[in-house]
mmCIF file of C-alpha atoms in Angstrom:
data_model
loop_
_atom_site.group_PDB
_atom_site.id
_atom_site.type_symbol
_atom_site.label_atom_id
_atom_site.label_comp_id
_atom_site.label_asym_id
_atom_site.label_seq_id
_atom_site.Cartn_x
_atom_site.Cartn_y
_atom_site.Cartn_z
ATOM 1 C CA MET Y 1234 63.507 89.031 123.058
ATOM 2 C CA MET Y 1235 66.650 87.787 124.715
ATOM 3 C CA LEU Y 1236 68.592 88.167 121.454
ATOM 4 C CA TYR Y 1237 67.191 91.664 120.993
ATOM 5 C CA ALA Y 1238 68.206 92.657 124.515
ATOM 6 C CA ALA Y 1239 71.718 91.243 124.080
ATOM 7 C CA LEU Y 1240 72.533 92.280 120.505
ATOM 8 C CA ILE Y 1241 70.402 95.253 119.449
ATOM 9 C CA GLU Y 1242 69.056 97.028 122.517
ATOM 10 C CA PRO Y 1243 72.467 98.420 123.642
ATOM 11 C CA PHE Y 1244 72.791 100.408 120.404
ATOM 12 C CA VAL Y 1245 69.125 101.474 120.371
ATOM 13 C CA GLU Y 1246 68.948 102.622 123.979
ATOM 14 C CA TYR Y 1247 72.362 104.180 124.577
ATOM 15 C CA GLY Y 1248 73.955 106.956 122.562
ATOM 16 C CA PHE Y 1249 77.461 106.202 123.859
ATOM 17 C CA MET Y 1250 77.205 102.674 122.441
ATOM 18 C CA ARG Y 1251 76.189 104.039 119.036
ATOM 19 C CA ARG Y 1252 79.073 106.498 119.033
ATOM 20 C CA ALA Y 1253 81.498 103.749 120.042
ATOM 21 C CA LEU Y 1254 80.224 101.550 117.197
ATOM 22 C CA VAL Y 1255 80.615 104.369 114.654
ATOM 23 C CA ALA Y 1256 84.126 105.007 115.992
ATOM 24 C CA CYS Y 1257 84.986 101.325 115.490
ATOM 25 C CA PHE Y 1258 83.699 101.494 111.914
ATOM 26 C CA ALA Y 1259 85.746 104.611 111.134
ATOM 27 C CA LEU Y 1260 88.852 103.109 112.753
ATOM 28 C CA ALA Y 1261 88.374 99.925 110.730
ATOM 29 C CA LEU Y 1262 88.138 101.867 107.449
ATOM 30 C CA GLY Y 1263 91.471 103.569 108.027
ATOM 31 C CA ALA Y 1264 93.399 101.015 110.073
ATOM 32 C CA GLY Y 1265 92.461 97.961 107.992
ATOM 33 C CA PRO Y 1266 94.247 98.970 104.754
ATOM 34 C CA VAL Y 1267 97.174 100.536 106.623
ATOM 35 C CA GLY Y 1268 97.639 97.363 108.646
ATOM 36 C CA THR Y 1269 97.524 95.321 105.443
ATOM 37 C CA PHE Y 1270 100.445 97.222 103.963
ATOM 38 C CA LEU Y 1271 102.359 96.997 107.256
ATOM 39 C CA VAL Y 1272 102.004 93.204 107.122
ATOM 40 C CA LEU Y 1273 102.942 93.024 103.435
ATOM 41 C CA ARG Y 1274 105.979 95.256 103.991
ATOM 42 C CA ARG Y 1275 107.010 93.186 107.059
ATOM 43 C CA MET Y 1276 106.787 96.274 109.251
ATOM 44 C CA SER Y 1277 104.388 94.960 111.894
ATOM 45 C CA LEU Y 1278 106.788 95.494 114.798
ATOM 46 C CA MET Y 1279 107.769 98.891 113.428
ATOM 47 C CA GLY Y 1280 104.096 99.799 113.615
ATOM 48 C CA ASP Y 1281 104.116 98.777 117.257
ATOM 49 C CA ALA Y 1282 107.094 101.039 117.835
ATOM 50 C CA MET Y 1283 105.321 103.985 116.214
ATOM 51 C CA GLY Y 1284 102.258 103.291 118.331
ATOM 52 C CA HIS Y 1285 104.268 103.843 121.498
ATOM 53 C CA ALA Y 1286 106.155 106.788 119.997
ATOM 54 C CA ILE Y 1287 103.079 109.048 120.156
ATOM 55 C CA LEU Y 1288 102.842 108.743 123.943
ATOM 56 C CA PRO Y 1289 105.220 111.561 125.042
ATOM 57 C CA GLY Y 1290 103.567 114.099 122.733
ATOM 58 C CA ALA Y 1291 100.124 113.151 124.000
ATOM 59 C CA ALA Y 1292 101.400 113.226 127.589
ATOM 60 C CA ILE Y 1293 102.888 116.721 127.238
ATOM 61 C CA ALA Y 1294 99.676 117.978 125.623
ATOM 62 C CA PHE Y 1295 97.697 116.397 128.468
ATOM 63 C CA LEU Y 1296 99.753 118.266 131.073
ATOM 64 C CA VAL Y 1297 99.330 121.552 129.194
ATOM 65 C CA ALA Y 1298 95.700 121.339 128.111
ATOM 66 C CA GLY Y 1299 94.205 118.420 130.051
ATOM 67 C CA LEU Y 1300 92.114 115.847 128.225
ATOM 68 C CA SER Y 1301 91.834 118.078 125.165
ATOM 69 C CA LEU Y 1302 91.086 116.071 122.032
ATOM 70 C CA TRP Y 1303 92.843 118.351 119.584
ATOM 71 C CA ALA Y 1304 95.849 119.099 121.814
ATOM 72 C CA MET Y 1305 96.552 115.428 122.556
ATOM 73 C CA SER Y 1306 96.007 114.449 118.918
ATOM 74 C CA LEU Y 1307 98.382 117.143 117.661
ATOM 75 C CA GLY Y 1308 100.960 116.310 120.324
ATOM 76 C CA GLY Y 1309 100.802 112.604 119.529
ATOM 77 C CA PHE Y 1310 101.100 113.232 115.791
ATOM 78 C CA ILE Y 1311 104.116 115.521 116.198
ATOM 79 C CA ALA Y 1312 105.843 113.053 118.545
ATOM 80 C CA GLY Y 1313 105.191 110.078 116.276
ATOM 81 C CA LEU Y 1314 106.354 111.908 113.168
ATOM 82 C CA THR Y 1315 109.465 113.148 114.981
ATOM 83 C CA VAL Y 1316 110.435 109.610 115.980
ATOM 84 C CA VAL Y 1317 109.871 108.364 112.417
ATOM 85 C CA LEU Y 1318 112.060 111.152 110.975
ATOM 86 C CA LEU Y 1319 114.825 110.666 113.553
ATOM 87 C CA ALA Y 1320 114.872 106.911 112.979
ATOM 88 C CA GLY Y 1321 115.072 107.455 109.225
ATOM 89 C CA ILE Y 1322 117.923 109.946 109.566
ATOM 90 C CA VAL Y 1323 119.916 107.689 111.907
ATOM 91 C CA SER Y 1324 119.487 104.705 109.577
ATOM 92 C CA ARG Y 1325 120.802 106.738 106.652
ATOM 93 C CA VAL Y 1326 123.816 108.357 108.327
ATOM 94 C CA THR Y 1327 124.915 105.294 110.321
ATOM 95 C CA ALA Y 1328 125.150 101.548 109.787
ATOM 96 C CA LEU Y 1329 122.112 100.920 112.031
ATOM 97 C CA ARG Y 1330 119.048 99.504 110.276
ATOM 98 C CA GLU Y 1331 115.803 101.482 110.373
ATOM 99 C CA ASP Y 1332 113.935 98.915 112.472
ATOM 100 C CA ALA Y 1333 116.660 98.896 115.138
ATOM 101 C CA SER Y 1334 116.843 102.687 115.126
ATOM 102 C CA LEU Y 1335 113.070 102.965 115.463
ATOM 103 C CA ALA Y 1336 113.079 100.436 118.319
ATOM 104 C CA GLY Y 1337 115.591 102.549 120.223
ATOM 105 C CA PHE Y 1338 113.622 105.765 119.810
ATOM 106 C CA TYR Y 1339 110.320 104.070 120.646
ATOM 107 C CA LEU Y 1340 111.668 102.727 123.957
ATOM 108 C CA ILE Y 1341 112.874 106.201 124.885
ATOM 109 C CA SER Y 1342 109.522 107.704 123.882
ATOM 110 C CA LEU Y 1343 107.489 105.146 125.797
ATOM 111 C CA ALA Y 1344 109.488 105.594 128.999
ATOM 112 C CA LEU Y 1345 109.426 109.385 128.661
ATOM 113 C CA GLY Y 1346 105.671 109.471 128.091
ATOM 114 C CA VAL Y 1347 104.886 107.258 131.097
ATOM 115 C CA LEU Y 1348 107.276 109.311 133.245
ATOM 116 C CA ILE Y 1349 105.652 112.609 132.237
ATOM 117 C CA VAL Y 1350 102.122 111.435 133.001
ATOM 118 C CA SER Y 1351 103.164 109.739 136.251
ATOM 119 C CA MET Y 1352 104.959 112.837 137.542
ATOM 120 C CA ARG Y 1353 102.104 115.271 137.013
ATOM 121 C CA GLY Y 1354 98.973 113.161 136.663
ATOM 122 C CA SER Y 1355 97.172 110.443 138.591
ATOM 123 C CA SER Y 1356 97.039 106.722 137.962
ATOM 124 C CA VAL Y 1357 93.591 107.227 136.416
ATOM 125 C CA ASP Y 1358 95.062 109.726 133.942
ATOM 126 C CA LEU Y 1359 97.814 107.261 133.043
ATOM 127 C CA LEU Y 1360 95.301 104.464 132.468
ATOM 128 C CA HIS Y 1361 93.235 106.749 130.244
ATOM 129 C CA VAL Y 1362 96.243 107.635 128.093
ATOM 130 C CA LEU Y 1363 97.496 104.052 127.864
ATOM 131 C CA PHE Y 1364 94.232 102.174 127.432
ATOM 132 C CA GLY Y 1365 91.688 104.734 126.229
ATOM 133 C CA THR Y 1366 87.942 104.829 126.830
ATOM 134 C CA ILE Y 1367 86.016 104.140 123.642
ATOM 135 C CA LEU Y 1368 82.666 104.400 125.454
ATOM 136 C CA SER Y 1369 83.409 108.069 126.170
ATOM 137 C CA VAL Y 1370 84.016 109.003 122.527
ATOM 138 C CA ASP Y 1371 82.161 112.231 121.756
ATOM 139 C CA ASP Y 1372 81.104 113.892 118.518
ATOM 140 C CA ALA Y 1373 84.376 115.803 118.166
ATOM 141 C CA ALA Y 1374 86.393 112.602 118.478
ATOM 142 C CA LEU Y 1375 84.135 110.917 115.920
ATOM 143 C CA LEU Y 1376 84.760 113.741 113.454
ATOM 144 C CA LEU Y 1377 88.509 113.458 113.973
ATOM 145 C CA VAL Y 1378 88.541 109.678 113.492
ATOM 146 C CA ALA Y 1379 86.256 109.927 110.439
ATOM 147 C CA ALA Y 1380 88.425 112.659 108.899
ATOM 148 C CA ILE Y 1381 91.593 110.592 109.377
ATOM 149 C CA ALA Y 1382 89.903 107.501 107.891
ATOM 150 C CA SER Y 1383 88.723 109.504 104.857
ATOM 151 C CA LEU Y 1384 92.158 111.046 104.342
ATOM 152 C CA THR Y 1385 93.755 107.606 104.636
ATOM 153 C CA LEU Y 1386 91.502 106.010 102.017
ATOM 154 C CA VAL Y 1387 91.967 108.874 99.539
ATOM 155 C CA THR Y 1388 95.749 108.939 100.005
ATOM 156 C CA LEU Y 1389 96.095 105.157 99.687
ATOM 157 C CA ALA Y 1390 94.043 105.284 96.479
ATOM 158 C CA LEU Y 1391 96.450 107.873 95.062
ATOM 159 C CA ILE Y 1392 99.664 106.034 96.013
ATOM 160 C CA TYR Y 1393 98.304 102.480 95.725
ATOM 161 C CA ARG Y 1394 100.440 101.364 92.776
ATOM 162 C CA PRO Y 1395 103.860 102.467 94.114
ATOM 163 C CA LEU Y 1396 103.027 101.015 97.536
ATOM 164 C CA VAL Y 1397 102.114 97.645 96.030
ATOM 165 C CA ILE Y 1398 105.233 97.653 93.841
ATOM 166 C CA GLU Y 1399 107.423 98.477 96.845
ATOM 167 C CA CYS Y 1400 105.896 95.568 98.765
ATOM 168 C CA PHE Y 1401 106.779 92.994 96.101
ATOM 169 C CA ASP Y 1402 109.574 94.489 93.976
ATOM 170 C CA PRO Y 1403 111.317 97.476 95.619
ATOM 171 C CA ALA Y 1404 114.252 97.195 93.191
ATOM 172 C CA PHE Y 1405 111.910 97.826 90.251
ATOM 173 C CA LEU Y 1406 110.428 100.852 92.027
ATOM 174 C CA ARG Y 1407 113.893 102.294 92.640
ATOM 175 C CA ALA Y 1408 114.862 101.695 89.007
ATOM 176 C CA THR Y 1409 111.746 103.346 87.572
ATOM 177 C CA THR Y 1410 111.098 106.208 89.997
ATOM 178 C CA GLY Y 1411 114.522 106.825 91.511
ATOM 179 C CA GLY Y 1412 113.570 105.449 94.926
ATOM 180 C CA GLY Y 1413 110.563 104.976 97.129
ATOM 181 C CA THR Y 1414 111.518 107.412 99.916
ATOM 182 C CA LEU Y 1415 108.579 109.736 99.227
ATOM 183 C CA TRP Y 1416 106.008 106.930 99.212
ATOM 184 C CA HIS Y 1417 107.604 105.420 102.303
ATOM 185 C CA PHE Y 1418 107.349 108.711 104.190
ATOM 186 C CA ILE Y 1419 103.732 109.298 103.116
ATOM 187 C CA PHE Y 1420 102.822 105.802 104.225
ATOM 188 C CA LEU Y 1421 104.505 106.200 107.625
ATOM 189 C CA THR Y 1422 102.631 109.490 108.070
ATOM 190 C CA LEU Y 1423 99.370 107.616 107.475
ATOM 191 C CA VAL Y 1424 100.421 105.021 110.050
ATOM 192 C CA VAL Y 1425 101.032 107.733 112.649
ATOM 193 C CA LEU Y 1426 97.729 109.446 111.826
ATOM 194 C CA ASN Y 1427 95.745 106.228 112.240
ATOM 195 C CA LEU Y 1428 97.535 105.438 115.487
ATOM 196 C CA VAL Y 1429 96.561 108.886 116.741
ATOM 197 C CA ALA Y 1430 92.948 108.147 115.759
ATOM 198 C CA GLY Y 1431 93.088 104.783 117.511
ATOM 199 C CA PHE Y 1432 94.735 106.369 120.528
ATOM 200 C CA GLN Y 1433 91.669 108.574 121.071
ATOM 201 C CA ALA Y 1434 89.466 105.500 121.421
ATOM 202 C CA LEU Y 1435 91.662 102.625 122.579
ATOM 203 C CA GLY Y 1436 94.768 104.265 124.062
ATOM 204 C CA THR Y 1437 98.380 103.972 122.947
ATOM 205 C CA LEU Y 1438 98.886 100.368 124.078
ATOM 206 C CA MET Y 1439 95.878 99.023 122.155
ATOM 207 C CA ALA Y 1440 95.614 101.321 119.133
ATOM 208 C CA LEU Y 1441 97.841 99.022 117.111
ATOM 209 C CA GLY Y 1442 95.777 95.928 117.934
ATOM 210 C CA LEU Y 1443 92.858 96.944 115.732
ATOM 211 C CA MET Y 1444 95.332 97.770 112.966
ATOM 212 C CA MET Y 1445 97.519 94.659 113.014
ATOM 213 C CA LEU Y 1446 95.443 91.704 114.235
ATOM 214 C CA PRO Y 1447 92.754 91.849 111.497
ATOM 215 C CA ALA Y 1448 95.415 92.438 108.828
ATOM 216 C CA ALA Y 1449 97.463 89.464 110.040
ATOM 217 C CA ALA Y 1450 94.324 87.293 110.208
ATOM 218 C CA ALA Y 1451 93.315 88.249 106.657
ATOM 219 C CA ARG Y 1452 96.568 86.767 105.328
ATOM 220 C CA PHE Y 1453 95.161 83.295 106.029
ATOM 221 C CA TRP Y 1454 92.054 83.895 103.902
ATOM 222 C CA ALA Y 1455 92.946 86.170 100.956
ATOM 223 C CA GLY Y 1456 95.795 86.679 98.516
ATOM 224 C CA ALA Y 1457 95.190 89.850 96.492
ATOM 225 C CA VAL Y 1458 96.056 93.170 98.113
ATOM 226 C CA TRP Y 1459 92.578 94.654 97.636
ATOM 227 C CA SER Y 1460 90.889 91.582 99.140
ATOM 228 C CA LEU Y 1461 93.317 91.612 102.074
ATOM 229 C CA ALA Y 1462 92.441 95.242 102.767
ATOM 230 C CA ALA Y 1463 88.686 94.623 102.456
ATOM 231 C CA LEU Y 1464 88.817 91.589 104.735
ATOM 232 C CA SER Y 1465 90.942 93.504 107.254
ATOM 233 C CA ILE Y 1466 88.303 96.249 107.371
ATOM 234 C CA ALA Y 1467 85.517 93.679 107.846
ATOM 235 C CA MET Y 1468 87.360 91.842 110.625
ATOM 236 C CA ALA Y 1469 88.309 95.077 112.389
ATOM 237 C CA PHE Y 1470 84.696 96.282 112.376
ATOM 238 C CA ALA Y 1471 83.397 92.866 113.462
ATOM 239 C CA SER Y 1472 85.914 92.913 116.319
ATOM 240 C CA GLY Y 1473 84.615 96.309 117.394
ATOM 241 C CA LEU Y 1474 80.979 95.225 117.218
ATOM 242 C CA ILE Y 1475 81.460 91.909 119.020
ATOM 243 C CA GLY Y 1476 83.848 93.428 121.563
ATOM 244 C CA LEU Y 1477 81.367 96.168 122.450
ATOM 245 C CA LEU Y 1478 78.576 93.611 122.909
ATOM 246 C CA ILE Y 1479 80.790 91.430 125.104
ATOM 247 C CA SER Y 1480 81.772 94.476 127.126
ATOM 248 C CA TYR Y 1481 78.134 95.543 127.587
ATOM 249 C CA ASN Y 1482 76.660 92.135 128.394
ATOM 250 C CA PHE Y 1483 79.406 90.931 130.733
ATOM 251 C CA SER Y 1484 80.456 94.276 132.285
ATOM 252 C CA LEU Y 1485 84.012 94.052 130.956
ATOM 253 C CA PRO Y 1486 86.368 96.840 129.819
ATOM 254 C CA SER Y 1487 85.542 97.738 126.218
ATOM 255 C CA GLY Y 1488 89.070 98.264 124.845
ATOM 256 C CA PRO Y 1489 90.507 94.891 125.899
ATOM 257 C CA SER Y 1490 87.283 93.170 124.814
ATOM 258 C CA ILE Y 1491 87.655 94.584 121.303
ATOM 259 C CA ILE Y 1492 91.333 93.665 121.010
ATOM 260 C CA LEU Y 1493 90.799 90.168 122.426
ATOM 261 C CA THR Y 1494 87.996 89.645 119.901
ATOM 262 C CA ALA Y 1495 90.395 90.639 117.135
ATOM 263 C CA GLY Y 1496 92.859 88.193 118.687
ATOM 264 C CA GLY Y 1497 90.192 85.499 118.460
ATOM 265 C CA PHE Y 1498 89.823 86.174 114.736
ATOM 266 C CA TYR Y 1499 93.604 85.935 114.402
ATOM 267 C CA LEU Y 1500 93.918 82.629 116.263
ATOM 268 C CA GLY Y 1501 90.921 81.194 114.418
ATOM 269 C CA SER Y 1502 92.467 82.182 111.095
ATOM 270 C CA ILE Y 1503 95.736 80.476 111.987
ATOM 271 C CA LEU Y 1504 93.819 77.282 112.668
ATOM 272 C CA LEU Y 1505 91.105 77.326 109.986
ATOM 273 C CA GLY Y 1506 92.107 79.764 107.236
ATOM 274 C CA THR Y 1507 92.012 78.734 103.587
ATOM 275 C CA ARG Y 1508 95.611 79.846 102.869
ATOM 276 C CA ASP Y 1509 98.659 78.430 104.669
ATOM 277 C CA SER Y 1510 96.784 77.754 107.915
ATOM 278 C CA LEU Y 1511 97.376 74.750 110.150
ATOM 279 C CA ARG Y 1512 94.303 73.101 108.631
ATOM 280 C CA THR Y 1513 95.523 73.428 105.036
ATOM 281 C CA ARG Y 1514 99.077 72.396 105.894
ATOM 282 C CA TYR Y 1515 98.429 69.367 108.071
ATOM 283 C CA PHE Y 1516 94.896 68.353 107.078
ATOM 284 C CA PRO Y 1517 94.702 68.963 103.329
ATOM 285 C CA ARG Y 1518 91.668 67.907 101.384
ATOM 286 C CA ALA Y 1519 91.869 64.601 99.587
ATOM 287 C CA HIS Y 1520 92.234 64.844 95.807
ATOM 288 C CA PHE Y 1521 90.107 62.518 93.790
ATOM 289 C CA HIS Y 1522 91.035 61.463 90.267
ATOM 290 C CA GLU Y 1523 88.676 59.853 87.784
#
């Protein structure tokens, strides 16, 4: 009975817990594969920059329409896409690399977004935008997150081969297709979309955590791209499930509980993973010869 009360009863008795769990599952389906490609393309910190870039658009939409799901989602998407396009343009017309250009725009966006909310909203409003409230996810938010996850999976299936080739042999992709700019832009659009979906549940400062931590942890267990993506999805959903239970049973904030659980998977993978972990590097198995 104690196990039932701790592990199952929260989702049986409370609708908001069930909606939060479904939201975590939908976020995992979209964010897991996207995070995998960010890790493979060595764009993890660029993903962090794009996560903060959506803040001013969401903040402006909040001031205009309040806590409107569709207004804040559209504002965040437009802001994130604008930053991505500006960073790409600057990197192509100047000597500045794309990651440095994106870092500059993201810092401006983050400061602008916090300033906008602070000037016209309260500290509670700012905390909601930055950290989210997954336990208050409603049916409309679930539909949005599910739609973005579905679109992400279908799009990744269609552009899977060029994305994989660009990860491991970009010179070959440029030689055979004339460049990977189109695939790069489509992929960055998916990143922004999934950050917008995560922003609705976890806020701008934590949306990237569910995308990057499971993907980074999966690198210590799997080698093939498809298995990395599948394991990232599983770890992201497990983080959501365990984080929600920790939050419910110990009266802790749900968003940080979910991200810290994902962090636990990441640290555990560094220590115990089957591929290039501390265990395999410094405590390898003994090899026996007949």
